[in-house]
Short mmCIF file of C-alpha atoms and ligand atoms in Angstrom, two decimals:
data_model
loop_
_atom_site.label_atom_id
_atom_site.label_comp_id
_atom_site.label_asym_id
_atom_site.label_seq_id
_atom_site.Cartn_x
_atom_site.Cartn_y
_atom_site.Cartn_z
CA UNK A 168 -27.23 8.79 -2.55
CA UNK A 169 -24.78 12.03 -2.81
CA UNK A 170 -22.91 12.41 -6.28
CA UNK A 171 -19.28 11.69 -4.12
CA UNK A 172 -21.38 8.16 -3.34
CA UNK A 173 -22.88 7.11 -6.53
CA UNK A 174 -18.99 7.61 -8.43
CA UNK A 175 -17.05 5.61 -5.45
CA UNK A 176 -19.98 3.05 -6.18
CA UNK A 177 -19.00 2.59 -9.89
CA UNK A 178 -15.42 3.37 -9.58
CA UNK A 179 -15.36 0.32 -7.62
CA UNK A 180 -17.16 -1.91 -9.20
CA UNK A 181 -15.35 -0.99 -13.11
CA UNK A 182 -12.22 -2.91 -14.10
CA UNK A 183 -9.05 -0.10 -13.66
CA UNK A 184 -8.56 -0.03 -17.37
CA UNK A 185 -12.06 1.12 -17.94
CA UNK A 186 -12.29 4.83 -17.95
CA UNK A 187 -15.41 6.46 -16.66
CA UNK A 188 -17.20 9.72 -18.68
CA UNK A 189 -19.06 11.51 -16.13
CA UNK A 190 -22.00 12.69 -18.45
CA UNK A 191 -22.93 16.08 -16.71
CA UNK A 192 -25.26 17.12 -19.67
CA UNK A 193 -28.31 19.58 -18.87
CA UNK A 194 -26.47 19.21 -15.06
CA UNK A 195 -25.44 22.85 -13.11
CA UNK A 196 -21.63 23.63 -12.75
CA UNK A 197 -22.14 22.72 -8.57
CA UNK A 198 -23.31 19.28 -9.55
CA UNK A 199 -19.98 18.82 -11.92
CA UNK A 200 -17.95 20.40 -8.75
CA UNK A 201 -19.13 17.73 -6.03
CA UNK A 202 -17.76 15.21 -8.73
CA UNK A 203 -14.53 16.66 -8.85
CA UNK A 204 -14.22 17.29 -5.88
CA UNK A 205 -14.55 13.39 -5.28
CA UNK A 206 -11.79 13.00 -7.81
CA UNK A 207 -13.44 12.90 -11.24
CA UNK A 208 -11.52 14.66 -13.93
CA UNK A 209 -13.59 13.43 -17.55
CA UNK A 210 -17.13 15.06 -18.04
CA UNK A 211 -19.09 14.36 -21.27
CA UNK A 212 -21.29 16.71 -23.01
CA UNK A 213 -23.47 16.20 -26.01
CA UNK A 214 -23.97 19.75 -26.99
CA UNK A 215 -20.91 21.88 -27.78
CA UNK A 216 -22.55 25.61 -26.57
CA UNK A 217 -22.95 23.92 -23.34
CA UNK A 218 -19.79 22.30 -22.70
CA UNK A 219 -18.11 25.69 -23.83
CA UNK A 220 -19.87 27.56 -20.99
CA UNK A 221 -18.53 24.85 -18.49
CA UNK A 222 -14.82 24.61 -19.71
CA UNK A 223 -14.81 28.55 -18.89
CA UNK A 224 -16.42 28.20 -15.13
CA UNK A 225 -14.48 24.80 -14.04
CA UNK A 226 -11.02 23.52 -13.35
CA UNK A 227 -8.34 23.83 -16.52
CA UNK A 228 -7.38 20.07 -15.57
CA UNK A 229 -11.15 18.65 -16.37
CA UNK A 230 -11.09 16.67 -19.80
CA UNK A 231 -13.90 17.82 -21.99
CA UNK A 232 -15.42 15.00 -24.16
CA UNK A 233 -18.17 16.01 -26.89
CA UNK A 234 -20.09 12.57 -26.96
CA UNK A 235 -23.40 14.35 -29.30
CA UNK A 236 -24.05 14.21 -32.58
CA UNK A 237 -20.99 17.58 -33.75
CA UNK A 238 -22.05 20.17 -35.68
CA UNK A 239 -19.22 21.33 -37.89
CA UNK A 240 -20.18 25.07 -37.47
CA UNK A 241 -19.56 24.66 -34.02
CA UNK A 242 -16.68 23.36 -34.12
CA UNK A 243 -14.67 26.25 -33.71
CA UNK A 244 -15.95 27.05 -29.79
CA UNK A 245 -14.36 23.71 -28.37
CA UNK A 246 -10.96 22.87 -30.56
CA UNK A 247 -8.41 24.80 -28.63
CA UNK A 248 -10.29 22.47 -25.00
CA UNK A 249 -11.73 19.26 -26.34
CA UNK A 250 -10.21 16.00 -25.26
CA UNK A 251 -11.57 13.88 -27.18
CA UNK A 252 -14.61 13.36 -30.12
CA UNK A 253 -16.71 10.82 -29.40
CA UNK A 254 -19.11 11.02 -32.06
CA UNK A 255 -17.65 11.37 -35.56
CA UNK A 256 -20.23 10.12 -38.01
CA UNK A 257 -18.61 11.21 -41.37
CA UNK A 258 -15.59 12.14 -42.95
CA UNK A 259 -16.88 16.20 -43.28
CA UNK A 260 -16.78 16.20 -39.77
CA UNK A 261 -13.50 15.51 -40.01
CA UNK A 262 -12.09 17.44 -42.11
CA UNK A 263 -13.50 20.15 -40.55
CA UNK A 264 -12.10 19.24 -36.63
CA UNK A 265 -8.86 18.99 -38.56
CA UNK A 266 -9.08 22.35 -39.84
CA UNK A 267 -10.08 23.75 -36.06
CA UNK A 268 -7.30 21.77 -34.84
CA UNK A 269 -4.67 23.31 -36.65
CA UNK A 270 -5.48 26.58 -36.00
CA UNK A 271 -5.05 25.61 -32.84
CA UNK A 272 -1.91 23.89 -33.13
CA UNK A 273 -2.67 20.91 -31.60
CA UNK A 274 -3.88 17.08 -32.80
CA UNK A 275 -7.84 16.39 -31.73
CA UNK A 276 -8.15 12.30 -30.67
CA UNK A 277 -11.67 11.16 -32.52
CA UNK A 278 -13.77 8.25 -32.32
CA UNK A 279 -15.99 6.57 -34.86
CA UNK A 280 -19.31 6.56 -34.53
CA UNK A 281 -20.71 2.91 -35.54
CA UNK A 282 -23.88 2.08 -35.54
CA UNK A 283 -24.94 -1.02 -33.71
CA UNK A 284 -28.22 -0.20 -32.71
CA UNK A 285 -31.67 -1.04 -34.71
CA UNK A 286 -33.09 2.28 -34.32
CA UNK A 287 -33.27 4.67 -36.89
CA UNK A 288 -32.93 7.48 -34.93
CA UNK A 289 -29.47 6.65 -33.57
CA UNK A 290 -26.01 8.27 -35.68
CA UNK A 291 -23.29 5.83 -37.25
CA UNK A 292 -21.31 4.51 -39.84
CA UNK A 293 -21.07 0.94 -40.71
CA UNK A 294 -17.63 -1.02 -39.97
CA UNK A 295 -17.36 -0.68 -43.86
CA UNK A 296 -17.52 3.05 -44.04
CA UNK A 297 -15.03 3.03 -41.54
CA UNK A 298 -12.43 1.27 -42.57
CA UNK A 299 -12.78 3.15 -46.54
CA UNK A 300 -12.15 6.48 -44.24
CA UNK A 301 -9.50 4.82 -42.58
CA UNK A 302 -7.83 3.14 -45.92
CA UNK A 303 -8.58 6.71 -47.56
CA UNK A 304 -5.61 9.13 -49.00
CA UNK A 305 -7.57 11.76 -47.74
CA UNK A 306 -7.58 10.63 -44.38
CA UNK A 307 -3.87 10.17 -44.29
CA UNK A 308 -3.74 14.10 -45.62
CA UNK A 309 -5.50 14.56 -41.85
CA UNK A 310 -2.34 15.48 -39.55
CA UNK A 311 -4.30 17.10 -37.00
CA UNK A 312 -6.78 15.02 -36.23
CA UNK A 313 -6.35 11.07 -34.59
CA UNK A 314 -9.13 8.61 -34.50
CA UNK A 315 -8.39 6.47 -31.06
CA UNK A 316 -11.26 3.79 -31.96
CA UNK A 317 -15.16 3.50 -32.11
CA UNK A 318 -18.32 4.52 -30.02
CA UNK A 319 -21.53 3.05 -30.12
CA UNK A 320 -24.81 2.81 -28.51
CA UNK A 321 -27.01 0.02 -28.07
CA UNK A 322 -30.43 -0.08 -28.62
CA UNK A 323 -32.96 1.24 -25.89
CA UNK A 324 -34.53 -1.80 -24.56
CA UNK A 325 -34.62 -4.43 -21.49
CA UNK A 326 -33.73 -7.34 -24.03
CA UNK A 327 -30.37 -8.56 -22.21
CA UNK A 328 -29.71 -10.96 -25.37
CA UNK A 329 -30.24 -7.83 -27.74
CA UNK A 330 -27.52 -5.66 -25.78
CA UNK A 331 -24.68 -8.30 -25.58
CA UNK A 332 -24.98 -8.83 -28.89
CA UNK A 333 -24.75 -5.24 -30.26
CA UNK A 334 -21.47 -4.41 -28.18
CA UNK A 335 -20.11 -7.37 -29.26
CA UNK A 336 -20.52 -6.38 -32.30
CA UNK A 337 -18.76 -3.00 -32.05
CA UNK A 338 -16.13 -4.78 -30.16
CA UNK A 339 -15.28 -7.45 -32.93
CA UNK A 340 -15.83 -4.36 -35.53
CA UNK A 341 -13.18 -2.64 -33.76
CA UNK A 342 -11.17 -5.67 -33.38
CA UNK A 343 -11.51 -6.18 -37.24
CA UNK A 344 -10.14 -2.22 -37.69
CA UNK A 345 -7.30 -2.21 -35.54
CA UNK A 346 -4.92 -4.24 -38.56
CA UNK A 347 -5.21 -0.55 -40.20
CA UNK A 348 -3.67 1.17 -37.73
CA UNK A 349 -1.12 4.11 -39.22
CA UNK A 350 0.19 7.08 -38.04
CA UNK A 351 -3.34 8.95 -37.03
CA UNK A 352 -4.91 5.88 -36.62
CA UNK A 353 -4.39 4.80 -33.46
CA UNK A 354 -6.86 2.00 -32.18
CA UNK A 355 -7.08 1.65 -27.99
CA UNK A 356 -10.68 3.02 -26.99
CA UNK A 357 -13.96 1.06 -27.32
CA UNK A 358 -17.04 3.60 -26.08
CA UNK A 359 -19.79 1.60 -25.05
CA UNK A 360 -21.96 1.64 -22.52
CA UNK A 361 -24.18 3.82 -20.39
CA UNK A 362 -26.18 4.06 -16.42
CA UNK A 363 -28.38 1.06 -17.81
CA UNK A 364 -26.28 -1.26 -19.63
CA UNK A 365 -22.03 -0.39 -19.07
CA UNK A 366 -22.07 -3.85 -16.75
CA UNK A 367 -23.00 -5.70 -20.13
CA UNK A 368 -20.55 -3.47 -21.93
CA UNK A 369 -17.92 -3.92 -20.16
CA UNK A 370 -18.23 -7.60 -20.20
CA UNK A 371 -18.65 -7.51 -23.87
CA UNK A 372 -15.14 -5.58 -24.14
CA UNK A 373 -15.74 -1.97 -23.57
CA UNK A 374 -12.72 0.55 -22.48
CA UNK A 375 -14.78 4.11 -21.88
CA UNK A 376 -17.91 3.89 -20.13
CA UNK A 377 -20.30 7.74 -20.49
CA UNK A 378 -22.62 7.25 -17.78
CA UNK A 379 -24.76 10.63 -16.42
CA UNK A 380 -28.26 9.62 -14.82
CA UNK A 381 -26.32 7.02 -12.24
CA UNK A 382 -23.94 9.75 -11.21
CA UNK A 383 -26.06 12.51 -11.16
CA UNK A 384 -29.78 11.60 -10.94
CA UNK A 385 -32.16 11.89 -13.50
CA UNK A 386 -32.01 14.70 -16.30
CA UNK A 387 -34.50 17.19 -16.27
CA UNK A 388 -35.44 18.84 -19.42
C1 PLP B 9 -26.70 11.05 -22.31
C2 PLP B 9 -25.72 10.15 -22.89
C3 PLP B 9 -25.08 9.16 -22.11
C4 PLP B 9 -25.40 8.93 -20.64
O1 PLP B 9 -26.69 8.43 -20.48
P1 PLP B 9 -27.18 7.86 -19.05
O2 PLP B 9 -28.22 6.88 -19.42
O3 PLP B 9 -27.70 9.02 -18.28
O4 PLP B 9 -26.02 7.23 -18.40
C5 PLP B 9 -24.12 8.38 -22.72
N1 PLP B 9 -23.79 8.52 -24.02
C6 PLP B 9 -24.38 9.45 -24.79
C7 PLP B 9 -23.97 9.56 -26.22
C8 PLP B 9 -25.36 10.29 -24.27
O5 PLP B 9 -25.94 11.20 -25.06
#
């Protein structure tokens, strides 16, 4: 199936107030064309060199969201573009987007990274670390930067059971978070779910589905 097929495919079967992140990571400009050409305006990328070299080549209405792990030297290359920060892990990070952003004059929306999945190998906070950022003074100090809710990803496995139960976890975390809402605190986006599991996501409460492989075949490294 064509790109332009595999998007009407999901578009249709996803609840309107889920938004789709076309994941076009490792994928060539043409490929991200053909999607918006079909319509799509939100790409993700998970490295920030990357997404830089696209933003210059494509369309100025295509929202840019950095879904990787962010490295705060890099920063810099995407804060006058970047829609929206998917994976914010600590409070550093923060600062440092703030920084960027005011440079650039604008406000950068955020997410929190929680994580909800066994592996070690996958970035997060707890629910806890998240809501002492979110109670923090420092924080507050933050006028350039607005965290819009949490991301997380499950673990890598067939286990149906296992899934459901880690997005409902980030859902009820996020649920528990949204009393502390304040000026940049803004709770509305739950980012869960991916080409393998967004169906469960969704169904567990998701808002922002990144999927890549089922829009675009599989990566090759
Ligand atoms: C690559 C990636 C995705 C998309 O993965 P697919 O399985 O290809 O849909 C989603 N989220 C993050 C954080 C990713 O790095």
């Amino acid at each position: 199936m064509s790109i332009q097929q595999n998007l009407k495919k999901i578009q249709s079967t996803i609840p309107d107030h889920v938004i789709l992140v076309a994941v076009s990571k490792t994928k060539p400009v043409s490929d991200l064309m053909e999607a918006y050409n079909s319509g799509q305006r939100v790409f993700g990328e998970n490295k920030i060199q990357e997404m830089v070299e696209k933003y210059e080549e494509l369309p100025k209405d295509i929202k840019w969201h950095m879904i990787g792990h962010v490295q705060t030297n890099k920063i810099k290359y995407m804060a006058s573009f970047v829609s929206l920060i998917h994976g914010i892990d600590r409070f550093k990070t923060l600062k440092e987007i703030n920084k960027q952003a005011k440079k650039n004059d604008r406000i950068i929306d955020c997410l929190l990274q929680i994580k909800i999945a066994e592996e070690d190998s996958k970035f997060g906070m707890s629910g806890k670390e998240a809501s002492e950022i979110l109670k923090s003074k420092e924080f507050s100090e933050l006028k350039n930067v607005r965290i819009k809710g949490v991301m997380g990803m499950a673990t890598f496995t067939d286990n149906h059971e296992q899934i459901l139960s880690e997005f409902s976890f980030l859902k009820t975390t996020f649920d528990g978070l949204k009393e502390l809402e304040t000026i940049n605190f803004k709770p509305e986006i739950v980012s869960m779910g991916m080409s393998d599991d967004y169906p469960i996501a969704i169904e567990c409460g998701s808002t922002m589905i990144r999927v890549g492989s089922r829009i675009f075949g599989e990566r090759n490294y």
